[in-house]
Amino acid sequence: QVQLVESGGGLVQAGGSLRLSCAASGRTFSTCAMAWFRQAPGKEREFVAGARWTGSNTYYVDYADSVKGRFTISRDNAKNTIDLQMNSLQPEDTAVYYCAADVTNRGTNYDYWGQGTQVTVSS
């Protein structure tokens, strides 16, 4: 069992920034693949950014093309948190953002999800 709780969402103007945080419990955090997904109104859920453990304090990271260069994923294993720094936000980034965990570390079996946090970007 893995429990995930997101925080940090809110309303910002285009060009602004937000930092999302996900707190994990119930499983060894450092060896789980972790990711952020989002779902915009009327659209399917999409991958945003993820990190897979490769060794002691090392991870493969990946980003969706739509956020590459603007968003940064980071992990704090001491606090069991994963953050998403979002810069240069645009209205098309408006969505509910979800934190997800894959205990297999493959990055393809995200079976644990947080409740989501709303991000709204106004123009």
PDB file of C-alpha atoms in Angstrom:
ATOM      1  CA  GLN A   1       0.000   0.000   0.000  1.00  0.00           C
ATOM      2  CA  VAL A   2       1.243   3.448  -1.004  1.00  0.00           C
ATOM      3  CA  GLN A   3      -0.457   6.655   0.017  1.00  0.00           C
ATOM      4  CA  LEU A   4       0.164   9.848  -1.929  1.00  0.00           C
ATOM      5  CA  VAL A   5      -0.962  13.369  -1.114  1.00  0.00           C
ATOM      6  CA  GLU A   6      -0.455  16.290  -3.497  1.00  0.00           C
ATOM      7  CA  SER A   7      -0.348  19.936  -2.565  1.00  0.00           C
ATOM      8  CA  GLY A   8       0.642  23.271  -4.055  1.00  0.00           C
ATOM      9  CA  GLY A   9      -1.966  23.795  -6.742  1.00  0.00           C
ATOM     10  CA  GLY A  10      -3.716  27.084  -7.248  1.00  0.00           C
ATOM     11  CA  LEU A  11      -4.563  29.915  -9.607  1.00  0.00           C
ATOM     12  CA  VAL A  12      -1.805  31.829 -11.379  1.00  0.00           C
ATOM     13  CA  GLN A  13      -1.525  34.177 -14.324  1.00  0.00           C
ATOM     14  CA  ALA A  14       0.168  33.135 -17.546  1.00  0.00           C
ATOM     15  CA  GLY A  15       3.922  33.330 -17.164  1.00  0.00           C
ATOM     16  CA  GLY A  16       3.785  32.585 -13.465  1.00  0.00           C
ATOM     17  CA  SER A  17       5.118  29.667 -11.470  1.00  0.00           C
ATOM     18  CA  LEU A  18       3.873  27.032  -9.066  1.00  0.00           C
ATOM     19  CA  ARG A  19       5.596  24.270  -7.151  1.00  0.00           C
ATOM     20  CA  LEU A  20       3.656  21.073  -6.555  1.00  0.00           C
ATOM     21  CA  SER A  21       4.632  18.601  -3.884  1.00  0.00           C
ATOM     22  CA  CYS A  22       3.674  14.973  -3.331  1.00  0.00           C
ATOM     23  CA  ALA A  23       4.188  13.272   0.013  1.00  0.00           C
ATOM     24  CA  ALA A  24       4.479   9.481  -0.066  1.00  0.00           C
ATOM     25  CA  SER A  25       4.074   6.922   2.678  1.00  0.00           C
ATOM     26  CA  GLY A  26       3.701   3.167   3.071  1.00  0.00           C
ATOM     27  CA  ARG A  27       6.525   2.032   0.784  1.00  0.00           C
ATOM     28  CA  THR A  28      10.242   2.556   0.311  1.00  0.00           C
ATOM     29  CA  PHE A  29      10.198   5.818  -1.588  1.00  0.00           C
ATOM     30  CA  SER A  30      13.687   5.901  -3.043  1.00  0.00           C
ATOM     31  CA  THR A  31      13.256   2.754  -5.160  1.00  0.00           C
ATOM     32  CA  CYS A  32       9.810   3.554  -6.560  1.00  0.00           C
ATOM     33  CA  ALA A  33       9.302   5.158  -9.923  1.00  0.00           C
ATOM     34  CA  MET A  34       7.394   8.377  -9.351  1.00  0.00           C
ATOM     35  CA  ALA A  35       5.610  10.576 -11.837  1.00  0.00           C
ATOM     36  CA  TRP A  36       3.296  13.486 -12.332  1.00  0.00           C
ATOM     37  CA  PHE A  37       0.298  13.231 -14.635  1.00  0.00           C
ATOM     38  CA  ARG A  38      -2.401  15.737 -15.477  1.00  0.00           C
ATOM     39  CA  GLN A  39      -5.901  15.741 -16.848  1.00  0.00           C
ATOM     40  CA  ALA A  40      -7.378  18.847 -18.422  1.00  0.00           C
ATOM     41  CA  PRO A  41     -11.117  19.403 -18.832  1.00  0.00           C
ATOM     42  CA  GLY A  42     -12.432  17.293 -21.693  1.00  0.00           C
ATOM     43  CA  LYS A  43      -9.079  15.585 -22.266  1.00  0.00           C
ATOM     44  CA  GLU A  44      -7.476  12.285 -21.341  1.00  0.00           C
ATOM     45  CA  ARG A  45      -4.899  11.932 -18.624  1.00  0.00           C
ATOM     46  CA  GLU A  46      -1.368  12.593 -19.862  1.00  0.00           C
ATOM     47  CA  PHE A  47       2.127  12.020 -18.566  1.00  0.00           C
ATOM     48  CA  VAL A  48       3.957  15.149 -17.449  1.00  0.00           C
ATOM     49  CA  ALA A  49       7.224  14.124 -15.798  1.00  0.00           C
ATOM     50  CA  GLY A  50       8.711  11.079 -14.112  1.00  0.00           C
ATOM     51  CA  ALA A  51      11.760   9.716 -12.321  1.00  0.00           C
ATOM     52  CA  ARG A  52      12.923   6.085 -12.133  1.00  0.00           C
ATOM     53  CA  TRP A  53      15.515   4.884  -9.666  1.00  0.00           C
ATOM     54  CA  THR A  54      18.770   3.650 -11.218  1.00  0.00           C
ATOM     55  CA  GLY A  55      21.021   3.426  -8.188  1.00  0.00           C
ATOM     56  CA  SER A  56      21.901   5.200  -4.989  1.00  0.00           C
ATOM     57  CA  ASN A  57      20.602   8.751  -5.352  1.00  0.00           C
ATOM     58  CA  THR A  58      20.447   8.468  -9.155  1.00  0.00           C
ATOM     59  CA  TYR A  59      17.348   8.556 -11.349  1.00  0.00           C
ATOM     60  CA  TYR A  60      16.296   8.579 -14.977  1.00  0.00           C
ATOM     61  CA  VAL A  61      14.061  11.581 -15.556  1.00  0.00           C
ATOM     62  CA  ASP A  62      11.745  12.251 -18.438  1.00  0.00           C
ATOM     63  CA  TYR A  63       9.377  15.014 -19.463  1.00  0.00           C
ATOM     64  CA  ALA A  64       6.530  15.409 -21.867  1.00  0.00           C
ATOM     65  CA  ASP A  65       7.523  17.551 -24.836  1.00  0.00           C
ATOM     66  CA  SER A  66       4.874  20.085 -23.906  1.00  0.00           C
ATOM     67  CA  VAL A  67       6.574  20.881 -20.586  1.00  0.00           C
ATOM     68  CA  LYS A  68      10.247  20.226 -21.342  1.00  0.00           C
ATOM     69  CA  GLY A  69      12.354  23.218 -20.412  1.00  0.00           C
ATOM     70  CA  ARG A  70       9.615  24.690 -18.231  1.00  0.00           C
ATOM     71  CA  PHE A  71       8.945  22.001 -15.616  1.00  0.00           C
ATOM     72  CA  THR A  72      11.448  20.284 -13.348  1.00  0.00           C
ATOM     73  CA  ILE A  73      10.840  17.142 -11.313  1.00  0.00           C
ATOM     74  CA  SER A  74      12.843  16.578  -8.146  1.00  0.00           C
ATOM     75  CA  ARG A  75      12.901  14.082  -5.297  1.00  0.00           C
ATOM     76  CA  ASP A  76      13.754  14.485  -1.643  1.00  0.00           C
ATOM     77  CA  ASN A  77      14.244  10.945  -0.383  1.00  0.00           C
ATOM     78  CA  ALA A  78      14.878  12.066   3.183  1.00  0.00           C
ATOM     79  CA  LYS A  79      11.394  13.584   3.298  1.00  0.00           C
ATOM     80  CA  ASN A  80       9.714  11.060   0.965  1.00  0.00           C
ATOM     81  CA  THR A  81       8.495  13.812  -1.323  1.00  0.00           C
ATOM     82  CA  ILE A  82       8.554  14.485  -5.037  1.00  0.00           C
ATOM     83  CA  ASP A  83       8.091  17.991  -6.361  1.00  0.00           C
ATOM     84  CA  LEU A  84       7.217  19.528  -9.693  1.00  0.00           C
ATOM     85  CA  GLN A  85       8.491  23.040 -10.277  1.00  0.00           C
ATOM     86  CA  MET A  86       6.379  24.633 -12.996  1.00  0.00           C
ATOM     87  CA  ASN A  87       7.622  27.811 -14.635  1.00  0.00           C
ATOM     88  CA  SER A  88       6.316  29.886 -17.536  1.00  0.00           C
ATOM     89  CA  LEU A  89       2.848  28.480 -17.025  1.00  0.00           C
ATOM     90  CA  GLN A  90       0.346  28.859 -19.841  1.00  0.00           C
ATOM     91  CA  PRO A  91      -3.438  28.452 -19.943  1.00  0.00           C
ATOM     92  CA  GLU A  92      -3.018  25.082 -21.660  1.00  0.00           C
ATOM     93  CA  ASP A  93      -1.307  23.831 -18.506  1.00  0.00           C
ATOM     94  CA  THR A  94      -4.609  24.122 -16.663  1.00  0.00           C
ATOM     95  CA  ALA A  95      -5.478  20.675 -15.335  1.00  0.00           C
ATOM     96  CA  VAL A  96      -5.793  18.505 -12.286  1.00  0.00           C
ATOM     97  CA  TYR A  97      -2.294  17.263 -11.510  1.00  0.00           C
ATOM     98  CA  TYR A  98      -1.812  13.808 -10.009  1.00  0.00           C
ATOM     99  CA  CYS A  99       1.140  12.202  -8.301  1.00  0.00           C
ATOM    100  CA  ALA A 100       1.628   8.501  -9.073  1.00  0.00           C
ATOM    101  CA  ALA A 101       3.884   5.692  -7.843  1.00  0.00           C
ATOM    102  CA  ASP A 102       5.126   2.497  -9.499  1.00  0.00           C
ATOM    103  CA  VAL A 103       6.550   0.119  -6.914  1.00  0.00           C
ATOM    104  CA  THR A 104       8.069  -2.055  -9.684  1.00  0.00           C
ATOM    105  CA  ASN A 105      10.222   0.922 -10.754  1.00  0.00           C
ATOM    106  CA  ARG A 106       9.507   0.154 -14.428  1.00  0.00           C
ATOM    107  CA  GLY A 107       7.621   3.378 -14.976  1.00  0.00           C
ATOM    108  CA  THR A 108       4.760   1.506 -16.636  1.00  0.00           C
ATOM    109  CA  ASN A 109       2.753   0.294 -13.655  1.00  0.00           C
ATOM    110  CA  TYR A 110       1.511   3.368 -11.868  1.00  0.00           C
ATOM    111  CA  ASP A 111      -1.026   1.733  -9.583  1.00  0.00           C
ATOM    112  CA  TYR A 112      -1.006   4.271  -6.771  1.00  0.00           C
ATOM    113  CA  TRP A 113      -2.387   7.753  -7.172  1.00  0.00           C
ATOM    114  CA  GLY A 114      -2.939  10.848  -5.127  1.00  0.00           C
ATOM    115  CA  GLN A 115      -6.206  12.743  -4.968  1.00  0.00           C
ATOM    116  CA  GLY A 116      -5.054  15.422  -7.397  1.00  0.00           C
ATOM    117  CA  THR A 117      -4.483  19.141  -7.075  1.00  0.00           C
ATOM    118  CA  GLN A 118      -6.018  21.766  -9.345  1.00  0.00           C
ATOM    119  CA  VAL A 119      -3.771  24.078 -11.337  1.00  0.00           C
ATOM    120  CA  THR A 120      -5.496  26.923 -13.153  1.00  0.00           C
ATOM    121  CA  VAL A 121      -3.597  29.353 -15.370  1.00  0.00           C
ATOM    122  CA  SER A 122      -5.397  32.482 -16.516  1.00  0.00           C
ATOM    123  CA  SER A 123      -4.477  34.596 -19.517  1.00  0.00           C
TER     124      SER A 123
END
